[in-house]
Coordinates of C-alpha atoms in Angstrom, one line a residue:
M111 CA 6.0 -12.3 13.7
Q112 CA 9.0 -10.1 13.9
E113 CA 8.8 -7.1 16.3
L114 CA 11.0 -4.1 16.6
T115 CA 10.7 -1.0 18.8
D116 CA 11.7 2.6 17.8
A117 CA 12.1 1.2 14.3
P118 CA 13.1 3.4 11.3
L119 CA 10.4 3.6 8.7
A120 CA 12.3 5.6 6.0
P121 CA 14.0 2.5 4.6
L122 CA 10.5 1.0 4.1
T123 CA 9.4 3.8 1.7
T124 CA 10.5 4.6 -1.8
F125 CA 11.0 8.3 -0.7
R126 CA 13.4 7.0 2.0
L127 CA 11.8 9.6 4.3
G128 CA 10.1 9.7 7.7
G129 CA 10.9 9.1 11.3
P130 CA 10.6 5.9 13.4
A131 CA 7.6 4.0 14.6
T132 CA 7.1 3.2 18.3
R133 CA 6.7 -0.5 17.2
L134 CA 7.1 -2.3 13.9
L135 CA 5.6 -5.7 13.3
T136 CA 6.3 -7.7 10.2
A137 CA 3.6 -10.2 9.3
T138 CA 4.2 -13.1 6.9
T139 CA 0.8 -14.8 6.9
D140 CA -2.8 -13.6 6.7
D141 CA -3.5 -14.9 10.3
E142 CA -0.6 -12.8 11.6
V143 CA -1.9 -9.7 9.8
V144 CA -5.4 -10.1 11.3
A145 CA -4.0 -10.9 14.8
A146 CA -1.8 -7.8 14.7
V147 CA -4.7 -5.6 13.6
R148 CA -7.0 -7.0 16.2
E149 CA -4.4 -6.5 18.9
A150 CA -3.9 -2.9 18.0
D151 CA -7.7 -2.2 17.7
A152 CA -8.4 -3.9 21.1
A153 CA -5.7 -1.8 22.8
G154 CA -6.7 1.4 21.0
T155 CA -3.3 1.7 19.5
P156 CA -2.9 3.8 16.3
L157 CA -2.1 1.5 13.4
L158 CA -0.1 2.2 10.2
V159 CA -0.2 -0.5 7.5
I160 CA 2.8 -0.6 5.2
G161 CA 3.1 -2.7 2.0
G162 CA 5.8 -1.7 -0.5
G163 CA 6.0 1.8 0.8
S164 CA 5.7 3.4 -2.6
N165 CA 2.8 5.6 -1.8
L166 CA 3.7 6.9 1.6
V167 CA 4.8 10.3 2.9
I168 CA 5.7 9.8 6.6
G169 CA 6.4 12.8 8.8
D170 CA 9.8 13.5 10.2
K171 CA 8.6 12.7 13.7
G172 CA 7.6 9.3 12.6
F173 CA 4.5 7.3 13.8
E174 CA 3.5 7.0 17.4
G175 CA 1.8 3.6 17.4
T176 CA 2.2 0.2 15.7
A177 CA 3.4 0.0 12.1
L178 CA 2.4 -3.3 10.5
R179 CA 4.5 -4.3 7.5
I180 CA 2.7 -6.9 5.3
A181 CA 5.2 -9.3 4.0
T182 CA 2.8 -12.1 3.0
R183 CA 3.6 -14.2 -0.1
G184 CA 1.3 -16.1 -2.6
F185 CA 1.0 -16.2 -6.4
A186 CA -1.7 -18.7 -7.6
L187 CA -2.8 -19.1 -11.2
D188 CA -5.9 -21.2 -12.0
G189 CA -6.3 -20.9 -15.8
T190 CA -6.8 -17.2 -16.3
D191 CA -7.7 -16.5 -12.7
L192 CA -5.0 -15.0 -10.5
T193 CA -4.8 -14.6 -6.8
L194 CA -2.1 -12.6 -5.2
A195 CA -1.3 -12.2 -1.5
A196 CA -1.2 -8.6 -0.4
G197 CA 2.6 -8.7 0.2
E198 CA 3.5 -9.9 -3.2
N199 CA 5.8 -7.6 -5.2
W200 CA 3.5 -6.1 -7.9
S201 CA 6.0 -5.7 -10.7
D202 CA 7.3 -9.3 -10.2
A203 CA 3.7 -10.6 -10.3
V204 CA 3.1 -8.7 -13.6
A205 CA 6.2 -10.3 -15.1
R206 CA 5.0 -13.8 -14.1
T207 CA 1.6 -13.3 -15.7
V208 CA 3.3 -12.2 -19.0
E209 CA 5.5 -15.3 -18.8
A210 CA 2.4 -17.4 -18.5
G211 CA 1.1 -15.8 -21.7
L212 CA -1.8 -13.9 -20.1
A213 CA -3.0 -10.4 -20.8
G214 CA -4.7 -7.7 -18.7
I215 CA -2.0 -6.1 -16.5
E216 CA 1.1 -6.2 -18.7
C217 CA 1.0 -2.4 -19.1
L218 CA 1.2 -2.0 -15.3
A219 CA 4.8 -3.3 -15.3
G220 CA 7.4 -1.6 -13.3
I221 CA 5.0 0.0 -10.8
P222 CA 6.7 -0.2 -7.4
G223 CA 4.9 -1.5 -4.3
S224 CA 2.8 -4.5 -3.3
A225 CA -0.2 -6.2 -4.7
G226 CA -2.4 -5.3 -1.7
A227 CA -2.0 -1.6 -2.5
T228 CA -3.2 -1.8 -6.0
P229 CA -7.0 -1.8 -5.4
I230 CA -6.8 1.0 -2.8
Q231 CA -6.1 3.7 -5.3
N232 CA -7.1 1.7 -8.4
V233 CA -3.5 1.7 -9.7
G234 CA -3.3 2.5 -13.4
A235 CA -0.8 3.5 -16.1
Y236 CA -0.4 3.4 -19.8
G237 CA -4.0 2.7 -20.5
Q238 CA -4.7 0.0 -17.9
E239 CA -6.2 0.1 -14.4
V240 CA -6.5 -2.8 -12.0
S241 CA -10.2 -2.2 -11.7
S242 CA -10.6 -3.7 -15.2
T243 CA -9.3 -7.1 -14.1
I244 CA -9.9 -7.3 -10.3
T245 CA -12.8 -9.6 -9.5
E246 CA -12.6 -9.7 -5.7
V247 CA -10.6 -8.3 -2.8
V248 CA -10.3 -10.2 0.4
A249 CA -9.8 -7.9 3.3
Y250 CA -10.1 -7.7 7.1
D251 CA -12.9 -5.2 8.0
R252 CA -11.9 -3.5 11.2
T253 CA -15.4 -2.1 11.6
V254 CA -17.1 -5.5 11.8
G255 CA -14.1 -7.3 13.1
E256 CA -14.0 -10.1 10.5
T257 CA -12.6 -11.0 7.1
V258 CA -14.8 -10.1 4.1
T259 CA -14.8 -10.6 0.4
L260 CA -15.7 -7.6 -1.7
S261 CA -16.8 -7.9 -5.4
N262 CA -15.5 -5.5 -8.0
A263 CA -18.7 -3.5 -7.8
E264 CA -18.5 -3.3 -4.0
C265 CA -14.9 -1.9 -4.3
A266 CA -16.5 1.2 -5.9
F267 CA -13.6 1.9 -8.2
S268 CA -13.1 5.2 -10.0
Y269 CA -10.1 7.2 -11.2
R270 CA -7.3 6.6 -8.6
H271 CA -10.0 6.0 -6.0
S272 CA -12.0 3.1 -4.4
R273 CA -14.1 2.2 -1.4
F274 CA -10.8 1.5 0.4
K275 CA -9.5 5.0 -0.1
E276 CA -12.9 6.5 0.7
H277 CA -12.8 4.8 4.1
P278 CA -9.1 4.9 5.0
G279 CA -8.1 2.6 7.8
R280 CA -11.3 0.5 7.7
F281 CA -10.0 -2.4 5.4
V282 CA -6.7 -4.2 5.5
V283 CA -6.3 -6.0 2.2
L284 CA -5.2 -9.6 2.5
R285 CA -5.7 -11.0 -1.1
V286 CA -6.6 -9.7 -4.5
R287 CA -8.1 -11.8 -7.3
F288 CA -7.9 -11.0 -11.0
A289 CA -9.5 -12.3 -14.2
L290 CA -6.9 -12.2 -16.9
E291 CA -7.2 -13.1 -20.6
D292 CA -5.6 -15.8 -22.7
A293 CA -5.1 -14.1 -26.0
G294 CA -2.6 -16.5 -27.3
G295 CA 0.4 -14.6 -25.8
L296 CA -0.9 -11.3 -27.1
S297 CA -1.5 -8.2 -25.0
A298 CA -4.8 -6.6 -24.3
P299 CA -5.6 -3.9 -26.9
I300 CA -3.1 -1.1 -26.6
K301 CA -4.9 2.0 -25.4
Y302 CA -2.3 4.6 -24.5
P303 CA -1.1 6.7 -27.4
E304 CA 2.6 6.9 -26.3
T305 CA 2.7 3.1 -25.9
A306 CA 1.2 2.6 -29.3
R307 CA 3.6 5.1 -31.0
T308 CA 6.6 3.4 -29.3
L309 CA 5.4 0.0 -30.4
G310 CA 4.7 1.3 -33.9
V311 CA 1.0 0.1 -33.8
Q312 CA -2.4 1.8 -33.8
A313 CA -4.5 2.2 -30.7
G314 CA -6.6 -0.9 -30.2
D315 CA -4.0 -3.2 -31.8
R316 CA -2.6 -6.2 -29.8
V317 CA 1.1 -7.0 -29.6
P318 CA 3.0 -9.8 -27.9
A319 CA 2.4 -9.2 -24.2
A320 CA 6.1 -9.4 -23.5
D321 CA 6.7 -6.6 -26.0
A322 CA 4.1 -4.4 -24.3
R323 CA 5.6 -5.0 -20.9
E324 CA 9.2 -4.3 -22.1
T325 CA 8.0 -1.1 -23.9
V326 CA 6.3 0.1 -20.7
L327 CA 9.4 -0.6 -18.6
K328 CA 11.5 1.4 -21.0
L329 CA 9.1 4.3 -21.0
R330 CA 8.9 4.3 -17.2
A331 CA 12.7 4.0 -16.8
G332 CA 13.1 7.0 -19.1
K333 CA 10.9 9.0 -16.7
G334 CA 12.7 7.7 -13.5
M335 CA 9.6 5.6 -12.7
V336 CA 11.4 2.3 -12.2
L337 CA 13.2 1.9 -8.8
D338 CA 17.0 2.1 -8.9
P339 CA 18.8 2.8 -5.6
E340 CA 21.6 4.5 -7.5
D341 CA 19.3 7.0 -9.3
H342 CA 17.8 9.7 -7.0
D343 CA 15.2 10.4 -9.7
T344 CA 13.6 7.2 -8.5
W345 CA 13.6 8.2 -4.8
S346 CA 10.0 9.3 -5.2
A347 CA 6.4 8.0 -5.0
G348 CA 6.1 8.1 -8.8
S349 CA 3.5 10.6 -9.8
F350 CA 3.0 12.9 -6.8
F351 CA -0.2 14.5 -8.1
T352 CA -3.2 13.0 -9.8
N353 CA -4.4 14.2 -13.1
P354 CA -7.2 16.8 -12.5
V355 CA -10.7 15.9 -13.5
L356 CA -12.7 19.0 -14.2
T357 CA -16.4 19.8 -14.9
E358 CA -17.1 21.4 -18.2
A359 CA -17.4 24.8 -16.5
Q360 CA -14.1 24.4 -14.7
Y361 CA -12.5 23.3 -18.0
A362 CA -13.8 26.3 -19.8
D363 CA -12.3 28.6 -17.1
F364 CA -9.0 26.6 -17.2
L365 CA -8.9 26.9 -21.0
A366 CA -9.4 30.7 -20.8
R367 CA -6.5 31.0 -18.4
V368 CA -4.3 28.9 -20.7
H369 CA -5.0 31.2 -23.6
E370 CA -4.4 34.3 -21.5
R371 CA -1.1 32.9 -20.2
L372 CA 0.3 30.9 -23.1
G373 CA -1.6 32.2 -26.2
A374 CA -4.8 31.4 -28.1
D375 CA -3.2 28.7 -30.1
V376 CA -2.2 26.6 -27.1
T377 CA -4.5 23.7 -26.3
P378 CA -3.9 21.7 -23.1
P379 CA -4.3 17.9 -23.0
A380 CA -7.9 16.9 -22.6
F381 CA -9.5 13.4 -22.2
P382 CA -13.1 12.4 -21.6
A383 CA -13.7 11.5 -18.0
G384 CA -17.3 10.6 -17.8
E385 CA -20.4 12.7 -18.6
G386 CA -19.7 16.4 -18.3
R387 CA -16.2 15.9 -17.1
V388 CA -12.7 16.3 -18.7
K389 CA -9.4 15.1 -17.4
T390 CA -6.2 17.1 -18.1
S391 CA -2.5 16.4 -17.4
A392 CA -0.9 17.3 -14.1
A393 CA 2.5 17.1 -15.6
W394 CA 1.5 19.6 -18.4
L395 CA 0.2 22.0 -15.8
I396 CA 3.3 21.7 -13.6
D397 CA 5.6 22.3 -16.5
R398 CA 3.6 25.2 -18.0
A399 CA 3.4 26.9 -14.6
G400 CA 7.2 27.1 -14.6
F401 CA 8.2 24.0 -12.6
T402 CA 10.4 22.2 -15.2
K403 CA 12.4 19.0 -14.9
G404 CA 15.0 19.4 -12.2
Y405 CA 13.3 22.4 -10.6
G406 CA 14.6 23.3 -7.1
D407 CA 17.9 24.0 -5.4
G408 CA 17.4 22.1 -2.2
P409 CA 17.5 18.5 -1.2
A410 CA 14.0 17.9 -2.5
R411 CA 13.5 18.6 -6.2
I412 CA 11.4 17.8 -9.2
S413 CA 12.8 14.8 -11.1
T414 CA 15.2 15.5 -13.9
K415 CA 13.3 13.0 -16.0
H416 CA 9.6 13.8 -15.3
T417 CA 7.9 16.9 -13.9
L418 CA 5.2 14.8 -12.1
A419 CA 7.7 13.2 -9.7
L420 CA 9.0 15.0 -6.6
T421 CA 12.3 13.4 -5.4
N422 CA 14.6 13.1 -2.5
R423 CA 18.1 13.9 -3.7
G424 CA 19.6 12.0 -0.7
E425 CA 19.6 14.4 2.2
A426 CA 16.0 15.6 2.2
T427 CA 13.5 15.6 5.1
T428 CA 9.8 15.2 4.7
E429 CA 9.3 18.9 5.4
D430 CA 11.7 19.7 2.5
L431 CA 9.5 17.5 0.2
L432 CA 6.2 19.0 1.4
A433 CA 7.6 22.6 1.0
L434 CA 8.3 21.8 -2.7
A435 CA 4.9 20.1 -3.1
R436 CA 3.1 23.2 -1.7
E437 CA 5.1 25.5 -3.9
V438 CA 4.2 23.5 -7.0
R439 CA 0.5 23.2 -6.0
E440 CA 0.2 26.9 -5.3
G441 CA 2.1 27.9 -8.5
V442 CA -0.3 25.8 -10.6
R443 CA -3.3 27.2 -8.8
A444 CA -2.1 30.7 -9.4
A445 CA -1.4 30.1 -13.0
F446 CA -4.4 28.1 -14.1
G447 CA -7.0 28.0 -11.3
V448 CA -6.6 24.3 -10.9
T449 CA -5.8 22.7 -7.5
L450 CA -3.6 19.6 -7.7
V451 CA -4.3 16.8 -5.3
N452 CA -1.5 14.6 -4.0
E453 CA -1.6 10.9 -4.8
P454 CA 0.6 9.5 -2.0
V455 CA -0.9 9.0 1.5
T456 CA 0.4 11.4 4.1
V457 CA 1.1 10.1 7.6
G458 CA 1.5 12.5 10.5
V459 CA 1.6 15.5 8.1
T460 CA -0.7 17.3 5.7
L461 CA 0.0 19.0 2.4

């Protein structure tokens, strides 16, 4: 297991932000992961687990403790059952399932990060969520000091949430198991309207899984959501804020504010989100509150391709990023009475 001291963490994140860790360990096997966690817990040392770094905002002062980078590898297909090691590159894994002719995660193509991170926030995009295909998550439970296997139900998945996110730091994901579908090379039914329009099909139709994946990749790239080291619009954590889920009363108040601000003929996006709840679009809120593409004049700005992505233009600090995030959050709250919630995990800082 590789060990470094006073190790830079910024290169391990897609934001390319954050100070150093006192100690950085890189684990390549599950046993190494468990040993490193047990050692830190026994010594009372703060522990930061890093996968692909695509959902982390690390403070400029860094992390005083042990950072554990999970670099395990493992991709195993048994019929339609898939098992991924936590350190597997997620986007590459999606591509391999499509090559195998299987459906279920093809619309999650191009999402940066590692497989182990996907169940934590129930990763989803373009009409699919990992909770629809995950059957089990194997994790080290730091509370009981042993490796456990959690069923889909025990993961308590909801919109961008899970048991793992509810109890941060308790579980260290080691393996994730999925049940995919053999639809003769076709995708799962297309659910997302933008994807269906681009493919020229109706919602609910199936298309070749490879076509669905390629379409999603093109859509993501057009929004700066596919990593490219030369494109500062991709120096981000993807969507910085989650889409708000409102009660019916909250939505009614929000709608009244929209009409007052933008006119009675303006209707914001609205999607059913369970009984008595409505989900709206964070990107729409940000844009209509005056924070348009490219907003900002400092080293941290809104992406020129997508209002939901906050980006490092190359010389930003974490404080620059957080100042922009706070400005956007407060602006949206003042305009529409809705408080946006950050999707990335913050380390050593708060929004």
